[in-house]
Amino acid sequence: PRLATVPPMPCNPQVVMQRLLVLLVLVAQAAAFSSPSVLLQRTSSASFTPLSSSARLPVRRHVVNSYNGRSQSRLVPSIRQASTFSSALRMAALPANTPLKVGICGATGAVGKEIVGVLETRGFPVKELHLFGSERSSGKVVETKWGKVEIEAFSVQKAREMDVVFISVSGDFSKEYAKAIAEGDDGAVVIDNSSAFRYDKDVALCVPEINADAARKNPNKVIANPNCTTAIGIMALFPLHKRFGLKKVIMSTYQAASGAGQEGMDELRDGAKEVVNSAEGTIAKNKIFAHPLPFNLIPHIDVFQDNLYTKEEMKVTWECRKIMDIPSLPVSCTAVRIPTFRAHAESIVVETEKPIKVDEARDLLAKSPGIALADEPANKKYPMPLTASKKYPVEVGRIRQNIVFGDHGLEFFVCGDQLLRGAALNAVLIAEALAEPVGKDFTPKL
């Protein structure tokens, strides 16, 4: 295709060399941007270095936004513009095989504690570990693999001194501080566990075994961790999509008290004790959950939307579409809170574009990263919170042909630790993936 119209060469040798240089850069740029994975996503908002009028030769290209599926005509930046954008694509990178200064905001919470544990067991290269907490927890000492670490009162200035910061506090906290921590060349990479930026088109939403490059090419240094329910179920959904193509997804989730953090687990534990040690008919008190959770289940997580789905249920729809880059995938979810401490379970039905056989699906899932096959019904082996808790892989089992969709349908059951795969582990794996080059599949050993 015609890239640009260059005026006739003038006689001035210096100008001639400048024009030749521009032509060479344009040719290299056209080759570099021919891959769909490298197409511009933020041309309109990126900050580019101004050029003299003789060197400003933008190229108009027809591209498709991978998230919303809309076709757009955009200007590809030229010469210094292209080099500035290329560096922006790797702004979220971390150096390989280099000890890093690591900060954790919310270090005393359920997920924060798990992040410390994952860093330890994964052998993450930590040079310094800084644990940020509230004024109330400031000064407390935590024993870690790297020695005793005193909890510090959070400050943006201190967090910006880190190489990578994990935030596990709240959406409001992230909205107020995440971008301030990451801003500029001297800011830190921020991996955020809240929902604050998950649906921001300029922020990567990442499960690194699936879309590590979304984080590596992130045009800013804030990266979003998905909702725990999504992170667990998508580990099985994505390999099936790659092989057979997903047409529809129907999911029912059975979510542990840990989804509401340490306070949720405490309410379940205290409430169960109260019921067991009291007269028959006693009902536990509830503050965190919509109703008493002990010896009960609650088909209500987060707030109801106009379509009568809850926000928790819609998160699964929105996030599966974004992470797998299938903008129009029909995903329906019913989310239920159950009285278990940790590990979410999910019953999933899929309709596929291609015919799918149970044995082929089972073999595929067994070989997929992040999955532990637990599918021996005759031996009473299947995914359960009891066996999936405190484990890194997601258990997958009860694999069978779905009666409704026939040879284009599959039904299965998954279970994964909400605090690990659904939060802390995924966050640390994102950091690990950022130390690897763009284009490299991320297949960690778990």
mmCIF file of C-alpha atoms in Angstrom, residues 36-382:
data_model
loop_
_atom_site.group_PDB
_atom_site.id
_atom_site.type_symbol
_atom_site.label_atom_id
_atom_site.label_comp_id
_atom_site.label_asym_id
_atom_site.label_seq_id
_atom_site.Cartn_x
_atom_site.Cartn_y
_atom_site.Cartn_z
ATOM 1 C CA PRO A 36 -2.280 -6.989 14.406
ATOM 2 C CA SER A 37 -0.730 -7.366 17.856
ATOM 3 C CA VAL A 38 1.305 -4.201 17.348
ATOM 4 C CA LEU A 39 -1.415 -1.962 15.914
ATOM 5 C CA LEU A 40 -1.955 1.309 17.674
ATOM 6 C CA GLN A 41 -4.511 1.457 20.444
ATOM 7 C CA ARG A 42 -3.889 4.891 21.925
ATOM 8 C CA THR A 43 -2.753 7.096 19.071
ATOM 9 C CA SER A 44 -5.061 9.927 20.038
ATOM 10 C CA SER A 45 -3.870 10.143 23.644
ATOM 11 C CA ALA A 46 -0.185 9.245 23.323
ATOM 12 C CA SER A 47 2.328 12.010 23.866
ATOM 13 C CA PHE A 48 4.639 12.479 20.905
ATOM 14 C CA THR A 49 7.687 14.650 20.283
ATOM 15 C CA PRO A 50 6.923 17.490 17.816
ATOM 16 C CA LEU A 51 8.788 17.335 14.504
ATOM 17 C CA SER A 52 9.690 19.863 11.881
ATOM 18 C CA SER A 53 7.163 20.078 9.062
ATOM 19 C CA SER A 54 9.604 18.395 6.680
ATOM 20 C CA ALA A 55 9.701 15.253 8.839
ATOM 21 C CA ARG A 56 6.007 14.965 9.784
ATOM 22 C CA LEU A 57 4.784 12.224 7.468
ATOM 23 C CA PRO A 58 2.021 10.278 9.228
ATOM 24 C CA VAL A 59 0.502 7.251 7.533
ATOM 25 C CA ARG A 60 -3.220 6.595 7.598
ATOM 26 C CA ARG A 61 -3.994 2.933 8.278
ATOM 27 C CA HIS A 62 -7.209 0.934 8.614
ATOM 28 C CA VAL A 63 -7.109 -0.920 11.943
ATOM 29 C CA VAL A 64 -9.529 -2.836 14.164
ATOM 30 C CA ASN A 65 -9.765 -2.204 17.867
ATOM 31 C CA SER A 66 -9.265 -5.638 19.437
ATOM 32 C CA TYR A 67 -11.507 -4.903 22.424
ATOM 33 C CA ASN A 68 -14.637 -3.350 20.943
ATOM 34 C CA GLY A 69 -14.284 -4.794 17.438
ATOM 35 C CA ARG A 70 -14.807 -1.422 15.756
ATOM 36 C CA SER A 71 -12.980 -0.639 12.563
ATOM 37 C CA GLN A 72 -11.189 2.701 12.609
ATOM 38 C CA SER A 73 -8.910 4.722 10.363
ATOM 39 C CA ARG A 74 -5.979 6.123 12.312
ATOM 40 C CA LEU A 75 -2.758 7.992 11.740
ATOM 41 C CA VAL A 76 0.352 5.932 12.393
ATOM 42 C CA PRO A 77 2.999 8.214 13.927
ATOM 43 C CA SER A 78 6.167 8.897 11.976
ATOM 44 C CA ILE A 79 9.918 8.926 12.714
ATOM 45 C CA ARG A 80 10.323 10.108 16.374
ATOM 46 C CA GLN A 81 6.623 9.546 16.959
ATOM 47 C CA ALA A 82 7.041 5.867 16.151
ATOM 48 C CA SER A 83 10.095 5.485 18.365
ATOM 49 C CA THR A 84 8.318 7.200 21.271
ATOM 50 C CA PHE A 85 5.290 4.930 20.906
ATOM 51 C CA SER A 86 7.500 1.824 20.687
ATOM 52 C CA SER A 87 9.052 2.666 24.023
ATOM 53 C CA ALA A 88 5.585 3.293 25.454
ATOM 54 C CA LEU A 89 4.542 -0.233 24.479
ATOM 55 C CA ARG A 90 7.202 -1.611 26.841
ATOM 56 C CA MET A 91 6.686 0.865 29.674
ATOM 57 C CA ALA A 92 5.345 -1.912 31.893
ATOM 58 C CA ALA A 93 8.405 -4.155 31.419
ATOM 59 C CA LEU A 94 10.485 -5.389 34.347
ATOM 60 C CA PRO A 95 14.165 -6.353 34.015
ATOM 61 C CA ALA A 96 14.880 -10.073 33.748
ATOM 62 C CA ASN A 97 16.996 -11.890 36.336
ATOM 63 C CA THR A 98 17.323 -8.750 38.420
ATOM 64 C CA PRO A 99 16.412 -8.385 42.104
ATOM 65 C CA LEU A 100 13.604 -5.853 42.438
ATOM 66 C CA LYS A 101 12.266 -3.463 45.041
ATOM 67 C CA VAL A 102 8.757 -4.766 45.749
ATOM 68 C CA GLY A 103 5.958 -2.973 47.550
ATOM 69 C CA ILE A 104 2.622 -4.374 48.742
ATOM 70 C CA CYS A 105 -0.247 -2.035 49.616
ATOM 71 C CA GLY A 106 -2.731 -3.767 51.891
ATOM 72 C CA ALA A 107 -0.075 -6.128 53.187
ATOM 73 C CA THR A 108 -2.031 -7.094 56.305
ATOM 74 C CA GLY A 109 -5.184 -8.112 54.397
ATOM 75 C CA ALA A 110 -6.042 -11.624 53.214
ATOM 76 C CA VAL A 111 -4.717 -11.133 49.679
ATOM 77 C CA GLY A 112 -1.724 -9.059 50.793
ATOM 78 C CA LYS A 113 -0.551 -11.851 53.064
ATOM 79 C CA GLU A 114 -0.938 -14.346 50.239
ATOM 80 C CA ILE A 115 1.127 -12.158 47.900
ATOM 81 C CA VAL A 116 4.020 -12.302 50.376
ATOM 82 C CA GLY A 117 3.670 -16.098 50.483
ATOM 83 C CA VAL A 118 3.583 -16.422 46.697
ATOM 84 C CA LEU A 119 6.672 -14.220 46.323
ATOM 85 C CA GLU A 120 8.443 -16.534 48.748
ATOM 86 C CA THR A 121 7.399 -19.872 47.237
ATOM 87 C CA ARG A 122 7.866 -18.707 43.632
ATOM 88 C CA GLY A 123 11.399 -17.503 44.345
ATOM 89 C CA PHE A 124 10.564 -14.052 43.007
ATOM 90 C CA PRO A 125 13.732 -11.915 42.792
ATOM 91 C CA VAL A 126 13.209 -9.536 45.706
ATOM 92 C CA LYS A 127 15.913 -7.001 46.529
ATOM 93 C CA GLU A 128 13.823 -5.136 49.086
ATOM 94 C CA LEU A 129 10.325 -5.888 50.372
ATOM 95 C CA HIS A 130 8.214 -2.990 51.595
ATOM 96 C CA LEU A 131 4.862 -3.680 53.251
ATOM 97 C CA PHE A 132 2.487 -0.733 53.284
ATOM 98 C CA GLY A 133 -0.433 -0.642 55.683
ATOM 99 C CA SER A 134 -2.669 1.734 57.574
ATOM 100 C CA GLU A 135 -1.511 3.991 60.372
ATOM 101 C CA ARG A 136 -3.001 1.450 62.752
ATOM 102 C CA SER A 137 -0.846 -1.437 61.494
ATOM 103 C CA SER A 138 2.242 0.707 60.913
ATOM 104 C CA GLY A 139 5.198 -0.477 62.998
ATOM 105 C CA LYS A 140 4.129 -4.107 63.214
ATOM 106 C CA VAL A 141 6.796 -6.600 62.186
ATOM 107 C CA VAL A 142 6.213 -9.456 59.744
ATOM 108 C CA GLU A 143 8.518 -12.470 59.423
ATOM 109 C CA THR A 144 9.404 -13.154 55.790
ATOM 110 C CA LYS A 145 11.896 -15.150 53.736
ATOM 111 C CA TRP A 146 13.936 -11.955 53.506
ATOM 112 C CA GLY A 147 13.964 -11.371 57.239
ATOM 113 C CA LYS A 148 11.800 -9.247 59.497
ATOM 114 C CA VAL A 149 9.923 -6.499 57.656
ATOM 115 C CA GLU A 150 8.296 -3.606 59.480
ATOM 116 C CA ILE A 151 4.975 -2.419 58.095
ATOM 117 C CA GLU A 152 5.186 1.156 56.837
ATOM 118 C CA ALA A 153 2.505 3.800 56.629
ATOM 119 C CA PHE A 154 1.652 4.206 52.950
ATOM 120 C CA SER A 155 2.875 7.197 51.000
ATOM 121 C CA VAL A 156 2.889 7.772 47.238
ATOM 122 C CA GLN A 157 6.468 9.008 47.368
ATOM 123 C CA LYS A 158 7.701 5.829 49.052
ATOM 124 C CA ALA A 159 5.690 3.583 46.720
ATOM 125 C CA ARG A 160 7.151 5.323 43.675
ATOM 126 C CA GLU A 161 10.621 4.208 44.781
ATOM 127 C CA MET A 162 9.642 0.582 44.138
ATOM 128 C CA ASP A 163 10.122 -1.336 40.880
ATOM 129 C CA VAL A 164 6.740 -3.028 41.224
ATOM 130 C CA VAL A 165 3.832 -2.357 43.597
ATOM 131 C CA PHE A 166 0.972 -4.779 44.260
ATOM 132 C CA ILE A 167 -2.211 -3.024 45.403
ATOM 133 C CA SER A 168 -4.789 -5.022 47.315
ATOM 134 C CA VAL A 169 -6.848 -2.504 49.225
ATOM 135 C CA SER A 170 -10.009 -1.173 47.568
ATOM 136 C CA GLY A 171 -11.206 0.321 44.324
ATOM 137 C CA ASP A 172 -11.325 3.799 45.861
ATOM 138 C CA PHE A 173 -7.728 3.500 47.073
ATOM 139 C CA SER A 174 -6.576 2.358 43.628
ATOM 140 C CA LYS A 175 -8.414 5.164 41.845
ATOM 141 C CA GLU A 176 -6.770 7.708 44.116
ATOM 142 C CA TYR A 177 -3.210 6.378 44.153
ATOM 143 C CA ALA A 178 -2.430 3.770 41.451
ATOM 144 C CA LYS A 179 -1.742 6.181 38.578
ATOM 145 C CA ALA A 180 0.180 8.526 40.867
ATOM 146 C CA ILE A 181 2.479 5.653 41.830
ATOM 147 C CA ALA A 182 3.026 4.616 38.201
ATOM 148 C CA GLU A 183 3.222 8.033 36.564
ATOM 149 C CA GLY A 184 6.365 8.968 34.630
ATOM 150 C CA ASP A 185 9.570 7.165 33.815
ATOM 151 C CA ASP A 186 10.539 7.037 37.489
ATOM 152 C CA GLY A 187 7.231 5.508 38.654
ATOM 153 C CA ALA A 188 6.676 1.873 39.579
ATOM 154 C CA VAL A 189 4.807 -0.824 37.694
ATOM 155 C CA VAL A 190 1.470 -1.196 39.500
ATOM 156 C CA ILE A 191 -0.487 -4.464 39.561
ATOM 157 C CA ASP A 192 -3.931 -3.700 40.937
ATOM 158 C CA ASN A 193 -6.218 -6.304 42.495
ATOM 159 C CA SER A 194 -9.291 -4.067 42.635
ATOM 160 C CA SER A 195 -11.944 -3.505 39.976
ATOM 161 C CA ALA A 196 -10.937 0.149 39.523
ATOM 162 C CA PHE A 197 -9.334 -0.185 36.081
ATOM 163 C CA ARG A 198 -10.464 -3.554 34.728
ATOM 164 C CA TYR A 199 -12.797 -2.072 32.147
ATOM 165 C CA ASP A 200 -10.589 0.861 31.191
ATOM 166 C CA LYS A 201 -9.678 0.371 27.524
ATOM 167 C CA ASP A 202 -6.213 1.810 28.180
ATOM 168 C CA VAL A 203 -5.393 -0.642 30.983
ATOM 169 C CA ALA A 204 -4.445 -4.275 30.429
ATOM 170 C CA LEU A 205 -6.612 -6.876 32.169
ATOM 171 C CA CYS A 206 -4.323 -9.861 32.434
ATOM 172 C CA VAL A 207 -4.229 -13.579 33.087
ATOM 173 C CA PRO A 208 -0.628 -14.070 31.956
ATOM 174 C CA GLU A 209 -0.961 -17.617 30.625
ATOM 175 C CA ILE A 210 -3.611 -16.228 28.265
ATOM 176 C CA ASN A 211 -2.695 -12.639 27.368
ATOM 177 C CA ALA A 212 0.715 -11.777 28.816
ATOM 178 C CA ASP A 213 1.407 -9.470 25.887
ATOM 179 C CA ALA A 214 -1.529 -7.287 26.890
ATOM 180 C CA ALA A 215 0.463 -6.418 30.017
ATOM 181 C CA ARG A 216 3.834 -6.264 28.261
ATOM 182 C CA LYS A 217 2.524 -3.831 25.661
ATOM 183 C CA ASN A 218 0.470 -1.871 28.158
ATOM 184 C CA PRO A 219 0.689 1.818 27.229
ATOM 185 C CA ASN A 220 0.886 2.744 30.895
ATOM 186 C CA LYS A 221 2.284 1.012 33.957
ATOM 187 C CA VAL A 222 -0.992 0.142 35.692
ATOM 188 C CA ILE A 223 -2.126 -3.449 35.061
ATOM 189 C CA ALA A 224 -5.417 -4.856 36.327
ATOM 190 C CA ASN A 225 -5.858 -8.243 37.956
ATOM 191 C CA PRO A 226 -9.201 -9.857 37.019
ATOM 192 C CA ASN A 227 -12.070 -10.756 39.295
ATOM 193 C CA CYS A 228 -11.367 -13.997 41.163
ATOM 194 C CA THR A 229 -14.281 -15.862 39.555
ATOM 195 C CA THR A 230 -13.115 -14.950 36.069
ATOM 196 C CA ALA A 231 -9.488 -15.815 36.765
ATOM 197 C CA ILE A 232 -10.426 -19.346 37.860
ATOM 198 C CA GLY A 233 -12.927 -20.252 35.152
ATOM 199 C CA ILE A 234 -11.015 -18.742 32.259
ATOM 200 C CA MET A 235 -8.089 -21.110 32.811
ATOM 201 C CA ALA A 236 -10.267 -23.876 31.348
ATOM 202 C CA LEU A 237 -12.249 -21.740 28.936
ATOM 203 C CA PHE A 238 -9.324 -20.321 26.975
ATOM 204 C CA PRO A 239 -7.686 -23.575 25.821
ATOM 205 C CA LEU A 240 -11.107 -24.827 24.756
ATOM 206 C CA HIS A 241 -11.650 -21.624 22.805
ATOM 207 C CA LYS A 242 -8.299 -21.923 21.025
ATOM 208 C CA ARG A 243 -9.042 -25.482 19.903
ATOM 209 C CA PHE A 244 -12.804 -25.518 19.368
ATOM 210 C CA GLY A 245 -13.988 -21.902 19.396
ATOM 211 C CA LEU A 246 -16.413 -20.723 22.076
ATOM 212 C CA LYS A 247 -19.922 -19.847 20.916
ATOM 213 C CA LYS A 248 -21.758 -19.567 24.267
ATOM 214 C CA VAL A 249 -20.760 -19.871 27.942
ATOM 215 C CA ILE A 250 -23.161 -20.540 30.827
ATOM 216 C CA MET A 251 -21.684 -20.519 34.305
ATOM 217 C CA SER A 252 -22.918 -21.010 37.861
ATOM 218 C CA THR A 253 -20.455 -20.151 40.622
ATOM 219 C CA TYR A 254 -20.253 -21.283 44.235
ATOM 220 C CA GLN A 255 -18.063 -18.710 45.906
ATOM 221 C CA ALA A 256 -16.276 -18.964 49.233
ATOM 222 C CA ALA A 257 -16.371 -16.431 52.052
ATOM 223 C CA SER A 258 -12.790 -15.464 51.182
ATOM 224 C CA GLY A 259 -14.227 -13.533 48.235
ATOM 225 C CA ALA A 260 -15.216 -10.903 50.806
ATOM 226 C CA GLY A 261 -11.729 -10.838 52.295
ATOM 227 C CA GLN A 262 -10.591 -11.589 55.831
ATOM 228 C CA GLU A 263 -13.723 -9.977 57.294
ATOM 229 C CA GLY A 264 -15.899 -12.375 55.290
ATOM 230 C CA MET A 265 -14.015 -15.416 56.527
ATOM 231 C CA ASP A 266 -14.171 -14.120 60.099
ATOM 232 C CA GLU A 267 -17.948 -13.612 59.857
ATOM 233 C CA LEU A 268 -18.412 -17.187 58.593
ATOM 234 C CA ARG A 269 -16.193 -18.650 61.309
ATOM 235 C CA ASP A 270 -17.726 -16.650 64.159
ATOM 236 C CA GLY A 271 -21.265 -17.211 62.890
ATOM 237 C CA ALA A 272 -20.777 -20.979 62.577
ATOM 238 C CA LYS A 273 -19.474 -21.139 66.153
ATOM 239 C CA GLU A 274 -22.441 -19.127 67.357
ATOM 240 C CA VAL A 275 -24.971 -21.428 65.666
ATOM 241 C CA VAL A 276 -23.294 -24.660 66.777
ATOM 242 C CA ASN A 277 -22.934 -23.546 70.381
ATOM 243 C CA SER A 278 -26.437 -22.096 70.733
ATOM 244 C CA ALA A 279 -29.964 -23.438 70.926
ATOM 245 C CA GLU A 280 -31.491 -25.071 67.888
ATOM 246 C CA GLY A 281 -32.888 -22.527 65.469
ATOM 247 C CA THR A 282 -30.282 -19.865 66.267
ATOM 248 C CA ILE A 283 -29.394 -17.761 63.227
ATOM 249 C CA ALA A 284 -25.969 -16.165 62.924
ATOM 250 C CA LYS A 285 -25.526 -12.417 62.714
ATOM 251 C CA ASN A 286 -24.495 -10.890 59.391
ATOM 252 C CA LYS A 287 -22.698 -7.658 58.592
ATOM 253 C CA ILE A 288 -20.499 -8.445 55.590
ATOM 254 C CA PHE A 289 -22.917 -10.645 53.660
ATOM 255 C CA ALA A 290 -26.482 -9.873 52.581
ATOM 256 C CA HIS A 291 -27.790 -12.678 54.831
ATOM 257 C CA PRO A 292 -26.293 -15.017 57.445
ATOM 258 C CA LEU A 293 -23.884 -17.352 55.630
ATOM 259 C CA PRO A 294 -23.343 -20.274 58.057
ATOM 260 C CA PHE A 295 -25.446 -23.304 56.973
ATOM 261 C CA ASN A 296 -26.919 -21.193 54.192
ATOM 262 C CA LEU A 297 -26.203 -20.060 50.650
ATOM 263 C CA ILE A 298 -26.911 -16.669 49.125
ATOM 264 C CA PRO A 299 -27.604 -16.170 45.379
ATOM 265 C CA HIS A 300 -26.543 -12.543 45.621
ATOM 266 C CA ILE A 301 -22.977 -11.179 45.328
ATOM 267 C CA ASP A 302 -22.429 -7.448 44.735
ATOM 268 C CA VAL A 303 -25.210 -5.091 43.627
ATOM 269 C CA PHE A 304 -28.037 -5.889 41.209
ATOM 270 C CA GLN A 305 -27.896 -4.285 37.767
ATOM 271 C CA ASP A 306 -30.750 -3.044 35.559
ATOM 272 C CA ASN A 307 -30.763 -6.390 33.716
ATOM 273 C CA LEU A 308 -31.262 -8.191 37.089
ATOM 274 C CA TYR A 309 -27.844 -9.801 36.958
ATOM 275 C CA THR A 310 -25.562 -8.811 39.831
ATOM 276 C CA LYS A 311 -22.391 -6.868 39.140
ATOM 277 C CA GLU A 312 -20.363 -9.937 40.162
ATOM 278 C CA GLU A 313 -22.113 -11.926 37.445
ATOM 279 C CA MET A 314 -21.582 -9.229 34.833
ATOM 280 C CA LYS A 315 -17.901 -9.025 35.737
ATOM 281 C CA VAL A 316 -17.515 -12.568 34.412
ATOM 282 C CA THR A 317 -19.106 -11.531 31.108
ATOM 283 C CA TRP A 318 -17.121 -8.315 30.702
ATOM 284 C CA GLU A 319 -13.789 -9.791 31.744
ATOM 285 C CA CYS A 320 -13.975 -13.028 29.748
ATOM 286 C CA ARG A 321 -14.627 -10.959 26.636
ATOM 287 C CA LYS A 322 -11.736 -8.595 27.273
ATOM 288 C CA ILE A 323 -9.116 -11.134 28.368
ATOM 289 C CA MET A 324 -9.833 -13.611 25.566
ATOM 290 C CA ASP A 325 -10.414 -10.788 23.070
ATOM 291 C CA ILE A 326 -13.889 -12.031 22.049
ATOM 292 C CA PRO A 327 -15.924 -8.807 22.313
ATOM 293 C CA SER A 328 -19.328 -10.331 21.504
ATOM 294 C CA LEU A 329 -19.047 -13.691 23.309
ATOM 295 C CA PRO A 330 -22.374 -14.508 25.080
ATOM 296 C CA VAL A 331 -21.527 -15.302 28.718
ATOM 297 C CA SER A 332 -24.235 -15.784 31.355
ATOM 298 C CA CYS A 333 -23.416 -16.290 35.024
ATOM 299 C CA THR A 334 -25.271 -16.918 38.275
ATOM 300 C CA ALA A 335 -23.085 -16.242 41.323
ATOM 301 C CA VAL A 336 -23.848 -17.852 44.680
ATOM 302 C CA ARG A 337 -22.057 -17.311 48.009
ATOM 303 C CA ILE A 338 -21.599 -20.558 49.950
ATOM 304 C CA PRO A 339 -20.296 -21.287 53.490
ATOM 305 C CA THR A 340 -16.759 -22.422 52.626
ATOM 306 C CA PHE A 341 -13.656 -20.495 53.679
ATOM 307 C CA ARG A 342 -11.673 -20.438 50.462
ATOM 308 C CA ALA A 343 -11.656 -21.788 46.896
ATOM 309 C CA HIS A 344 -14.442 -20.923 44.458
ATOM 310 C CA ALA A 345 -16.219 -23.661 42.485
ATOM 311 C CA GLU A 346 -17.877 -23.197 39.100
ATOM 312 C CA SER A 347 -20.148 -25.303 36.927
ATOM 313 C CA ILE A 348 -19.540 -24.364 33.294
ATOM 314 C CA VAL A 349 -21.398 -25.263 30.100
ATOM 315 C CA VAL A 350 -20.014 -24.247 26.714
ATOM 316 C CA GLU A 351 -21.314 -24.445 23.185
ATOM 317 C CA THR A 352 -18.478 -24.584 20.658
ATOM 318 C CA GLU A 353 -18.102 -23.640 17.013
ATOM 319 C CA LYS A 354 -16.457 -26.970 16.166
ATOM 320 C CA PRO A 355 -17.577 -30.429 17.304
ATOM 321 C CA ILE A 356 -15.975 -31.339 20.622
ATOM 322 C CA LYS A 357 -15.276 -34.803 22.015
ATOM 323 C CA VAL A 358 -14.908 -35.495 25.722
ATOM 324 C CA ASP A 359 -11.642 -37.430 25.434
ATOM 325 C CA GLU A 360 -10.077 -34.760 23.253
ATOM 326 C CA ALA A 361 -11.184 -31.995 25.627
ATOM 327 C CA ARG A 362 -9.903 -33.918 28.646
ATOM 328 C CA ASP A 363 -6.506 -34.451 27.024
ATOM 329 C CA LEU A 364 -6.305 -30.786 26.035
ATOM 330 C CA LEU A 365 -7.153 -29.534 29.527
ATOM 331 C CA ALA A 366 -4.698 -31.946 31.158
ATOM 332 C CA LYS A 367 -1.877 -30.412 29.117
ATOM 333 C CA SER A 368 -2.929 -26.779 29.569
ATOM 334 C CA PRO A 369 -0.937 -24.498 31.901
ATOM 335 C CA GLY A 370 -2.364 -23.753 35.321
ATOM 336 C CA ILE A 371 -4.730 -26.746 35.338
ATOM 337 C CA ALA A 372 -4.747 -29.927 37.440
ATOM 338 C CA LEU A 373 -7.063 -32.584 36.033
ATOM 339 C CA ALA A 374 -9.295 -34.140 38.705
ATOM 340 C CA ASP A 375 -11.624 -36.263 36.604
ATOM 341 C CA GLU A 376 -11.987 -39.814 37.886
ATOM 342 C CA PRO A 377 -15.672 -40.197 38.824
ATOM 343 C CA ALA A 378 -15.316 -43.936 39.439
ATOM 344 C CA ASN A 379 -12.726 -43.170 42.125
ATOM 345 C CA LYS A 380 -14.724 -40.228 43.506
ATOM 346 C CA LYS A 381 -12.094 -37.787 42.309
ATOM 347 C CA TYR A 382 -13.384 -34.416 41.161
#
